[in-house]
mmCIF file with all atom_site columns, C-alpha atoms in Angstrom:
data_model
loop_
_atom_site.group_PDB
_atom_site.id
_atom_site.type_symbol
_atom_site.label_atom_id
_atom_site.label_alt_id
_atom_site.label_comp_id
_atom_site.label_asym_id
_atom_site.label_entity_id
_atom_site.label_seq_id
_atom_site.pdbx_PDB_ins_code
_atom_site.Cartn_x
_atom_site.Cartn_y
_atom_site.Cartn_z
_atom_site.occupancy
_atom_site.B_iso_or_equiv
_atom_site.pdbx_formal_charge
_atom_site.auth_seq_id
_atom_site.auth_comp_id
_atom_site.auth_asym_id
_atom_site.auth_atom_id
_atom_site.pdbx_PDB_model_num
ATOM 1   C CA . MET A 1 1   ? 95.433  114.705 115.653 1.00 88.00 ? 152 MET A CA 1
ATOM 2   C CA . LYS A 1 2   ? 97.906  112.336 114.018 1.00 95.00 ? 153 LYS A CA 1
ATOM 3   C CA . GLN A 1 3   ? 101.554 112.536 115.015 1.00 97.00 ? 154 GLN A CA 1
ATOM 4   C CA . LYS A 1 4   ? 103.667 113.907 112.168 1.00 98.00 ? 155 LYS A CA 1
ATOM 5   C CA . ILE A 1 5   ? 106.944 112.397 111.003 1.00 98.00 ? 156 ILE A CA 1
ATOM 6   C CA . ALA A 1 6   ? 109.520 112.863 108.238 1.00 98.00 ? 157 ALA A CA 1
ATOM 7   C CA . LEU A 1 7   ? 110.672 109.885 106.180 1.00 98.00 ? 158 LEU A CA 1
ATOM 8   C CA . ALA A 1 8   ? 113.440 109.686 103.594 1.00 98.00 ? 159 ALA A CA 1
ATOM 9   C CA . CYS A 1 9   ? 115.843 107.227 101.991 1.00 98.00 ? 160 CYS A CA 1
ATOM 10  C CA . ASP A 1 10  ? 118.519 106.791 99.404  1.00 97.00 ? 161 ASP A CA 1
ATOM 11  C CA . ASP A 1 11  ? 118.135 104.493 96.400  1.00 97.00 ? 162 ASP A CA 1
ATOM 12  C CA . ILE A 1 12  ? 119.406 101.516 98.440  1.00 97.00 ? 163 ILE A CA 1
ATOM 13  C CA . GLY A 1 13  ? 116.761 101.981 101.123 1.00 98.00 ? 164 GLY A CA 1
ATOM 14  C CA . PHE A 1 14  ? 113.882 102.834 98.780  1.00 98.00 ? 165 PHE A CA 1
ATOM 15  C CA . GLU A 1 15  ? 111.986 99.521  98.898  1.00 98.00 ? 166 GLU A CA 1
ATOM 16  C CA . THR A 1 16  ? 112.249 99.341  102.690 1.00 98.00 ? 167 THR A CA 1
ATOM 17  C CA . LYS A 1 17  ? 111.235 103.009 102.993 1.00 98.00 ? 168 LYS A CA 1
ATOM 18  C CA . GLU A 1 18  ? 108.065 102.228 101.054 1.00 98.00 ? 169 GLU A CA 1
ATOM 19  C CA . LEU A 1 19  ? 107.250 99.422  103.516 1.00 98.00 ? 170 LEU A CA 1
ATOM 20  C CA . ILE A 1 20  ? 107.951 101.743 106.458 1.00 98.00 ? 171 ILE A CA 1
ATOM 21  C CA . LEU A 1 21  ? 105.738 104.425 104.897 1.00 98.00 ? 172 LEU A CA 1
ATOM 22  C CA . ASP A 1 22  ? 102.846 101.971 104.795 1.00 98.00 ? 173 ASP A CA 1
ATOM 23  C CA . TYR A 1 23  ? 103.609 100.834 108.351 1.00 98.00 ? 174 TYR A CA 1
ATOM 24  C CA . LEU A 1 24  ? 103.703 104.383 109.710 1.00 98.00 ? 175 LEU A CA 1
ATOM 25  C CA . GLU A 1 25  ? 100.515 105.474 107.984 1.00 98.00 ? 176 GLU A CA 1
ATOM 26  C CA . ASN A 1 26  ? 98.392  102.348 108.310 1.00 98.00 ? 177 ASN A CA 1
ATOM 27  C CA . GLU A 1 27  ? 99.585  100.618 111.472 1.00 98.00 ? 178 GLU A CA 1
ATOM 28  C CA . LYS A 1 28  ? 101.031 103.478 113.534 1.00 98.00 ? 179 LYS A CA 1
ATOM 29  C CA . ASP A 1 29  ? 98.397  105.997 112.329 1.00 98.00 ? 180 ASP A CA 1
ATOM 30  C CA . MET A 1 30  ? 100.996 108.697 111.676 1.00 98.00 ? 181 MET A CA 1
ATOM 31  C CA . GLU A 1 31  ? 101.075 111.463 109.102 1.00 98.00 ? 182 GLU A CA 1
ATOM 32  C CA . VAL A 1 32  ? 104.211 111.453 106.950 1.00 98.00 ? 183 VAL A CA 1
ATOM 33  C CA . VAL A 1 33  ? 104.786 115.139 106.143 1.00 98.00 ? 184 VAL A CA 1
ATOM 34  C CA . PHE A 1 34  ? 108.135 114.772 104.351 1.00 98.00 ? 185 PHE A CA 1
ATOM 35  C CA . ASN A 1 35  ? 108.704 111.976 101.836 1.00 98.00 ? 186 ASN A CA 1
ATOM 36  C CA . PRO A 1 36  ? 110.867 113.388 99.037  1.00 98.00 ? 187 PRO A CA 1
ATOM 37  C CA . VAL A 1 37  ? 111.997 110.124 97.427  1.00 97.00 ? 188 VAL A CA 1
ATOM 38  C CA . ILE A 1 38  ? 109.036 108.997 95.349  1.00 97.00 ? 189 ILE A CA 1
ATOM 39  C CA . LYS A 1 39  ? 111.009 106.857 92.884  1.00 97.00 ? 190 LYS A CA 1
ATOM 40  C CA . GLU A 1 40  ? 114.142 104.837 93.639  1.00 97.00 ? 191 GLU A CA 1
ATOM 41  C CA . GLU A 1 41  ? 116.319 106.984 91.390  1.00 97.00 ? 192 GLU A CA 1
ATOM 42  C CA . ASP A 1 42  ? 115.263 110.121 93.360  1.00 95.00 ? 193 ASP A CA 1
ATOM 43  C CA . GLY A 1 43  ? 117.408 108.829 96.234  1.00 95.00 ? 194 GLY A CA 1
ATOM 44  C CA . LYS A 1 44  ? 120.639 108.340 94.291  1.00 96.00 ? 195 LYS A CA 1
ATOM 45  C CA . ASN A 1 45  ? 123.533 110.183 96.018  1.00 94.00 ? 196 ASN A CA 1
ATOM 46  C CA . THR A 1 46  ? 121.196 112.400 98.047  1.00 95.00 ? 197 THR A CA 1
ATOM 47  C CA . PHE A 1 47  ? 121.800 111.527 101.706 1.00 93.00 ? 198 PHE A CA 1
ATOM 48  C CA . ALA A 1 48  ? 123.532 114.832 102.547 1.00 96.00 ? 199 ALA A CA 1
ATOM 49  C CA . LYS A 1 49  ? 120.865 116.935 100.830 1.00 97.00 ? 200 LYS A CA 1
ATOM 50  C CA . LEU A 1 50  ? 118.038 114.944 102.418 1.00 97.00 ? 201 LEU A CA 1
ATOM 51  C CA . ALA A 1 51  ? 119.659 115.122 105.872 1.00 97.00 ? 202 ALA A CA 1
ATOM 52  C CA . ASP A 1 52  ? 119.814 118.905 105.489 1.00 97.00 ? 203 ASP A CA 1
ATOM 53  C CA . GLU A 1 53  ? 116.179 119.077 104.377 1.00 98.00 ? 204 GLU A CA 1
ATOM 54  C CA . MET A 1 54  ? 114.881 116.760 107.119 1.00 98.00 ? 205 MET A CA 1
ATOM 55  C CA . SER A 1 55  ? 116.840 118.649 109.768 1.00 98.00 ? 206 SER A CA 1
ATOM 56  C CA . GLU A 1 56  ? 115.316 121.933 108.612 1.00 98.00 ? 207 GLU A CA 1
ATOM 57  C CA . ILE A 1 57  ? 111.791 120.444 108.641 1.00 98.00 ? 208 ILE A CA 1
ATOM 58  C CA . ILE A 1 58  ? 112.366 119.445 112.277 1.00 98.00 ? 209 ILE A CA 1
ATOM 59  C CA . GLN A 1 59  ? 113.929 122.789 113.188 1.00 98.00 ? 210 GLN A CA 1
ATOM 60  C CA . LYS A 1 60  ? 110.889 124.571 111.728 1.00 98.00 ? 211 LYS A CA 1
ATOM 61  C CA . ASP A 1 61  ? 108.617 122.322 113.836 1.00 97.00 ? 212 ASP A CA 1
ATOM 62  C CA . ILE A 1 62  ? 106.737 120.933 110.842 1.00 98.00 ? 213 ILE A CA 1
ATOM 63  C CA . CYS A 1 63  ? 107.317 117.637 112.615 1.00 98.00 ? 214 CYS A CA 1
ATOM 64  C CA . ARG A 1 64  ? 109.572 116.639 115.476 1.00 98.00 ? 215 ARG A CA 1
ATOM 65  C CA . LEU A 1 65  ? 110.649 113.152 114.400 1.00 98.00 ? 216 LEU A CA 1
ATOM 66  C CA . GLY A 1 66  ? 112.255 111.571 111.376 1.00 98.00 ? 217 GLY A CA 1
ATOM 67  C CA . ILE A 1 67  ? 113.358 108.212 110.019 1.00 98.00 ? 218 ILE A CA 1
ATOM 68  C CA . TYR A 1 68  ? 115.923 107.680 107.280 1.00 98.00 ? 219 TYR A CA 1
ATOM 69  C CA . VAL A 1 69  ? 116.608 104.367 105.520 1.00 98.00 ? 220 VAL A CA 1
ATOM 70  C CA . CYS A 1 70  ? 119.741 103.460 103.594 1.00 97.00 ? 221 CYS A CA 1
ATOM 71  C CA . GLY A 1 71  ? 122.346 100.711 103.747 1.00 97.00 ? 222 GLY A CA 1
ATOM 72  C CA . THR A 1 72  ? 123.355 101.464 107.349 1.00 97.00 ? 223 THR A CA 1
ATOM 73  C CA . GLY A 1 73  ? 121.817 104.792 108.463 1.00 96.00 ? 224 GLY A CA 1
ATOM 74  C CA . ILE A 1 74  ? 125.262 106.098 109.363 1.00 97.00 ? 225 ILE A CA 1
ATOM 75  C CA . GLY A 1 75  ? 126.098 108.703 106.695 1.00 95.00 ? 226 GLY A CA 1
ATOM 76  C CA . PHE A 1 76  ? 122.712 110.388 106.936 1.00 96.00 ? 227 PHE A CA 1
ATOM 77  C CA . THR A 1 77  ? 122.850 110.711 110.723 1.00 97.00 ? 228 THR A CA 1
ATOM 78  C CA . CYS A 1 78  ? 126.397 112.094 110.579 1.00 97.00 ? 229 CYS A CA 1
ATOM 79  C CA . GLN A 1 79  ? 125.167 114.828 108.226 1.00 97.00 ? 230 GLN A CA 1
ATOM 80  C CA . ALA A 1 80  ? 121.988 115.559 110.212 1.00 98.00 ? 231 ALA A CA 1
ATOM 81  C CA . ASN A 1 81  ? 124.010 116.039 113.398 1.00 97.00 ? 232 ASN A CA 1
ATOM 82  C CA . LYS A 1 82  ? 125.749 119.034 111.810 1.00 97.00 ? 233 LYS A CA 1
ATOM 83  C CA . HIS A 1 83  ? 122.532 121.019 112.288 1.00 98.00 ? 234 HIS A CA 1
ATOM 84  C CA . TRP A 1 84  ? 121.834 123.095 115.382 1.00 98.00 ? 235 TRP A CA 1
ATOM 85  C CA . GLY A 1 85  ? 119.613 121.208 117.825 1.00 98.00 ? 236 GLY A CA 1
ATOM 86  C CA . VAL A 1 86  ? 119.352 118.000 115.820 1.00 98.00 ? 237 VAL A CA 1
ATOM 87  C CA . ARG A 1 87  ? 120.153 114.699 117.482 1.00 98.00 ? 238 ARG A CA 1
ATOM 88  C CA . ALA A 1 88  ? 120.244 111.850 114.977 1.00 98.00 ? 239 ALA A CA 1
ATOM 89  C CA . VAL A 1 89  ? 121.307 108.289 115.768 1.00 98.00 ? 240 VAL A CA 1
ATOM 90  C CA . ALA A 1 90  ? 121.934 105.288 113.542 1.00 98.00 ? 241 ALA A CA 1
ATOM 91  C CA . VAL A 1 91  ? 120.278 102.389 115.366 1.00 98.00 ? 242 VAL A CA 1
ATOM 92  C CA . THR A 1 92  ? 120.327 98.669  114.734 1.00 97.00 ? 243 THR A CA 1
ATOM 93  C CA . ASP A 1 93  ? 118.448 97.276  117.727 1.00 98.00 ? 244 ASP A CA 1
ATOM 94  C CA . PRO A 1 94  ? 115.307 98.018  119.753 1.00 98.00 ? 245 PRO A CA 1
ATOM 95  C CA . TYR A 1 95  ? 117.116 98.941  122.962 1.00 98.00 ? 246 TYR A CA 1
ATOM 96  C CA . SER A 1 96  ? 119.326 101.548 121.249 1.00 98.00 ? 247 SER A CA 1
ATOM 97  C CA . ALA A 1 97  ? 116.271 103.027 119.518 1.00 98.00 ? 248 ALA A CA 1
ATOM 98  C CA . LYS A 1 98  ? 114.446 103.276 122.843 1.00 98.00 ? 249 LYS A CA 1
ATOM 99  C CA . ARG A 1 99  ? 117.451 104.839 124.600 1.00 97.00 ? 250 ARG A CA 1
ATOM 100 C CA . ALA A 1 100 ? 118.030 107.287 121.724 1.00 97.00 ? 251 ALA A CA 1
ATOM 101 C CA . ARG A 1 101 ? 114.638 108.747 122.529 1.00 96.00 ? 252 ARG A CA 1
ATOM 102 C CA . LEU A 1 102 ? 114.428 108.274 126.300 1.00 96.00 ? 253 LEU A CA 1
ATOM 103 C CA . SER A 1 103 ? 117.988 109.277 127.210 1.00 95.00 ? 254 SER A CA 1
ATOM 104 C CA . ASN A 1 104 ? 118.867 111.748 124.455 1.00 96.00 ? 255 ASN A CA 1
ATOM 105 C CA . ASN A 1 105 ? 115.501 112.957 123.147 1.00 98.00 ? 256 ASN A CA 1
ATOM 106 C CA . ALA A 1 106 ? 116.799 112.193 119.648 1.00 98.00 ? 257 ALA A CA 1
ATOM 107 C CA . GLN A 1 107 ? 114.572 113.337 116.821 1.00 98.00 ? 258 GLN A CA 1
ATOM 108 C CA . ILE A 1 108 ? 115.923 111.186 113.974 1.00 98.00 ? 259 ILE A CA 1
ATOM 109 C CA . ILE A 1 109 ? 116.910 107.561 113.605 1.00 98.00 ? 260 ILE A CA 1
ATOM 110 C CA . GLY A 1 110 ? 118.827 106.102 110.702 1.00 98.00 ? 261 GLY A CA 1
ATOM 111 C CA . LEU A 1 111 ? 118.011 102.518 109.763 1.00 98.00 ? 262 LEU A CA 1
ATOM 112 C CA . GLY A 1 112 ? 120.039 100.130 107.633 1.00 98.00 ? 263 GLY A CA 1
ATOM 113 C CA . CYS A 1 113 ? 118.261 97.835  105.212 1.00 98.00 ? 264 CYS A CA 1
ATOM 114 C CA . ARG A 1 114 ? 121.559 95.961  104.787 1.00 98.00 ? 265 ARG A CA 1
ATOM 115 C CA . VAL A 1 115 ? 121.696 95.478  108.558 1.00 97.00 ? 266 VAL A CA 1
ATOM 116 C CA . ASN A 1 116 ? 118.157 94.487  109.570 1.00 98.00 ? 267 ASN A CA 1
ATOM 117 C CA . SER A 1 117 ? 115.076 92.968  107.980 1.00 98.00 ? 268 SER A CA 1
ATOM 118 C CA . PHE A 1 118 ? 111.916 95.026  107.650 1.00 98.00 ? 269 PHE A CA 1
ATOM 119 C CA . GLU A 1 119 ? 110.130 92.955  110.311 1.00 98.00 ? 270 GLU A CA 1
ATOM 120 C CA . TYR A 1 120 ? 112.948 93.648  112.769 1.00 98.00 ? 271 TYR A CA 1
ATOM 121 C CA . MET A 1 121 ? 112.956 97.337  111.787 1.00 98.00 ? 272 MET A CA 1
ATOM 122 C CA . LYS A 1 122 ? 109.306 97.561  112.824 1.00 98.00 ? 273 LYS A CA 1
ATOM 123 C CA . ILE A 1 123 ? 110.330 96.522  116.341 1.00 98.00 ? 274 ILE A CA 1
ATOM 124 C CA . VAL A 1 124 ? 113.130 99.107  116.286 1.00 98.00 ? 275 VAL A CA 1
ATOM 125 C CA . ILE A 1 125 ? 110.717 101.802 115.060 1.00 98.00 ? 276 ILE A CA 1
ATOM 126 C CA . ASP A 1 126 ? 108.174 100.911 117.747 1.00 98.00 ? 277 ASP A CA 1
ATOM 127 C CA . ASN A 1 127 ? 110.835 101.267 120.429 1.00 98.00 ? 278 ASN A CA 1
ATOM 128 C CA . PHE A 1 128 ? 111.773 104.698 119.061 1.00 98.00 ? 279 PHE A CA 1
ATOM 129 C CA . LEU A 1 129 ? 108.222 105.988 118.670 1.00 98.00 ? 280 LEU A CA 1
ATOM 130 C CA . ASP A 1 130 ? 106.171 104.451 121.450 1.00 96.00 ? 281 ASP A CA 1
ATOM 131 C CA . LYS A 1 131 ? 107.726 106.147 124.485 1.00 91.00 ? 282 LYS A CA 1
ATOM 132 C CA . GLU A 1 132 ? 108.514 109.794 124.097 1.00 93.00 ? 283 GLU A CA 1
ATOM 133 C CA . PHE A 1 133 ? 110.944 111.716 126.253 1.00 95.00 ? 284 PHE A CA 1
ATOM 134 C CA . ASP A 1 134 ? 109.087 113.024 129.310 1.00 93.00 ? 285 ASP A CA 1
ATOM 135 C CA . PHE A 1 135 ? 110.852 115.837 131.156 1.00 94.00 ? 286 PHE A CA 1
ATOM 136 C CA . SER A 1 136 ? 108.834 115.221 134.321 1.00 93.00 ? 287 SER A CA 1
ATOM 137 C CA . LYS A 1 137 ? 110.029 111.593 134.480 1.00 93.00 ? 288 LYS A CA 1
ATOM 138 C CA . ALA A 1 138 ? 113.430 111.814 132.778 1.00 94.00 ? 289 ALA A CA 1
ATOM 139 C CA . LYS A 1 139 ? 116.585 111.106 134.711 1.00 93.00 ? 290 LYS A CA 1
ATOM 140 C CA . LYS A 1 140 ? 118.284 114.189 136.101 1.00 95.00 ? 291 LYS A CA 1
ATOM 141 C CA . ASN A 1 141 ? 121.453 113.288 134.190 1.00 95.00 ? 292 ASN A CA 1
ATOM 142 C CA . SER A 1 142 ? 119.574 113.094 130.859 1.00 95.00 ? 293 SER A CA 1
ATOM 143 C CA . LYS A 1 143 ? 118.124 116.585 131.354 1.00 95.00 ? 294 LYS A CA 1
ATOM 144 C CA . LYS A 1 144 ? 121.533 117.928 132.380 1.00 96.00 ? 295 LYS A CA 1
ATOM 145 C CA . ASN A 1 145 ? 123.151 116.389 129.300 1.00 96.00 ? 296 ASN A CA 1
ATOM 146 C CA . LEU A 1 146 ? 120.513 117.926 127.018 1.00 97.00 ? 297 LEU A CA 1
ATOM 147 C CA . LEU A 1 147 ? 121.266 121.379 128.422 1.00 96.00 ? 298 LEU A CA 1
ATOM 148 C CA . GLU A 1 148 ? 124.984 120.725 127.915 1.00 97.00 ? 299 GLU A CA 1
ATOM 149 C CA . ALA A 1 149 ? 124.278 119.626 124.328 1.00 97.00 ? 300 ALA A CA 1
ATOM 150 C CA . GLU A 1 150 ? 122.378 122.875 123.735 1.00 97.00 ? 301 GLU A CA 1
ATOM 151 C CA . LYS A 1 151 ? 125.319 124.857 125.133 1.00 97.00 ? 302 LYS A CA 1
ATOM 152 C CA . ASN A 1 152 ? 127.688 122.958 122.818 1.00 97.00 ? 303 ASN A CA 1
ATOM 153 C CA . ASP A 1 153 ? 125.444 123.637 119.825 1.00 97.00 ? 304 ASP A CA 1
ATOM 154 C CA . ASN A 1 154 ? 125.388 127.340 120.738 1.00 97.00 ? 305 ASN A CA 1
ATOM 155 C CA . ASP A 1 155 ? 129.184 127.383 120.997 1.00 97.00 ? 306 ASP A CA 1
ATOM 156 C CA . LEU A 1 156 ? 129.935 125.354 117.879 1.00 96.00 ? 307 LEU A CA 1
ATOM 157 C CA . LEU A 1 157 ? 127.055 125.782 115.438 1.00 95.00 ? 308 LEU A CA 1
ATOM 158 C CA . GLN A 1 158 ? 125.106 128.637 113.897 1.00 94.00 ? 309 GLN A CA 1
ATOM 159 C CA . LYS A 1 159 ? 121.510 128.681 115.161 1.00 97.00 ? 310 LYS A CA 1
ATOM 160 C CA . PRO A 1 160 ? 119.228 129.502 112.216 1.00 97.00 ? 311 PRO A CA 1
ATOM 161 C CA . ASP A 1 161 ? 116.665 132.279 112.659 1.00 97.00 ? 312 ASP A CA 1
ATOM 162 C CA . TYR A 1 162 ? 113.864 130.006 111.460 1.00 96.00 ? 313 TYR A CA 1
ATOM 163 C CA . ILE A 1 163 ? 113.982 127.587 114.425 1.00 96.00 ? 314 ILE A CA 1
ATOM 164 C CA . LYS A 1 164 ? 110.443 127.433 115.823 1.00 94.00 ? 315 LYS A CA 1
ATOM 165 C CA . TRP A 1 165 ? 110.870 125.397 119.030 1.00 96.00 ? 316 TRP A CA 1
ATOM 166 C CA . ASN A 1 166 ? 113.401 124.514 121.701 1.00 96.00 ? 317 ASN A CA 1
ATOM 167 C CA . MET A 1 167 ? 114.511 121.365 119.786 1.00 97.00 ? 318 MET A CA 1
ATOM 168 C CA . GLY A 1 168 ? 113.760 119.163 122.788 1.00 97.00 ? 319 GLY A CA 1
ATOM 169 C CA . PHE A 1 169 ? 116.564 120.535 124.931 1.00 97.00 ? 320 PHE A CA 1
ATOM 170 C CA . ARG A 1 170 ? 113.966 121.639 127.508 1.00 94.00 ? 321 ARG A CA 1
ATOM 171 C CA . ALA A 1 171 ? 110.321 120.945 128.268 1.00 93.00 ? 322 ALA A CA 1
ATOM 172 C CA . ASP A 1 172 ? 107.795 122.853 126.163 1.00 83.00 ? 323 ASP A CA 1
ATOM 173 C CA . ASN A 1 173 ? 106.221 125.742 128.015 1.00 63.00 ? 324 ASN A CA 1
#
């Protein structure tokens, strides 16, 4: 079964998003289950709306990972992090992408087409996707911090009734 992923962009990131779509489907053998920006103009002034939609897709366990492309990846990830259980990180380098996943079990990365070339982004994407968070091998501190993050989300955010999984705070049963 192919791994599922969400992919979105604004109008600035559209061309790069199209290249990433091809890369994910044809080189990474993934299934893109959320790709709402079909034409460049569909992405105009939509980062907040798309962050909300992608976060909900992940909360509902339609897929557990997402990539967003715009000028920097920052605004989208700020908006996505307002959602219970979502950990989104704007990344610009392979090491940060790897650590976002391995230390924080982040579900979403934001990429900046004004920051990195597409060829470099592929390396960043590979570092995010190729090693998933493994609770049996994760550092004790990482697992402790995830539980603390869940507690903070419970204290500060409204948990929607439609959430279908533990959002990566704990190992799946």
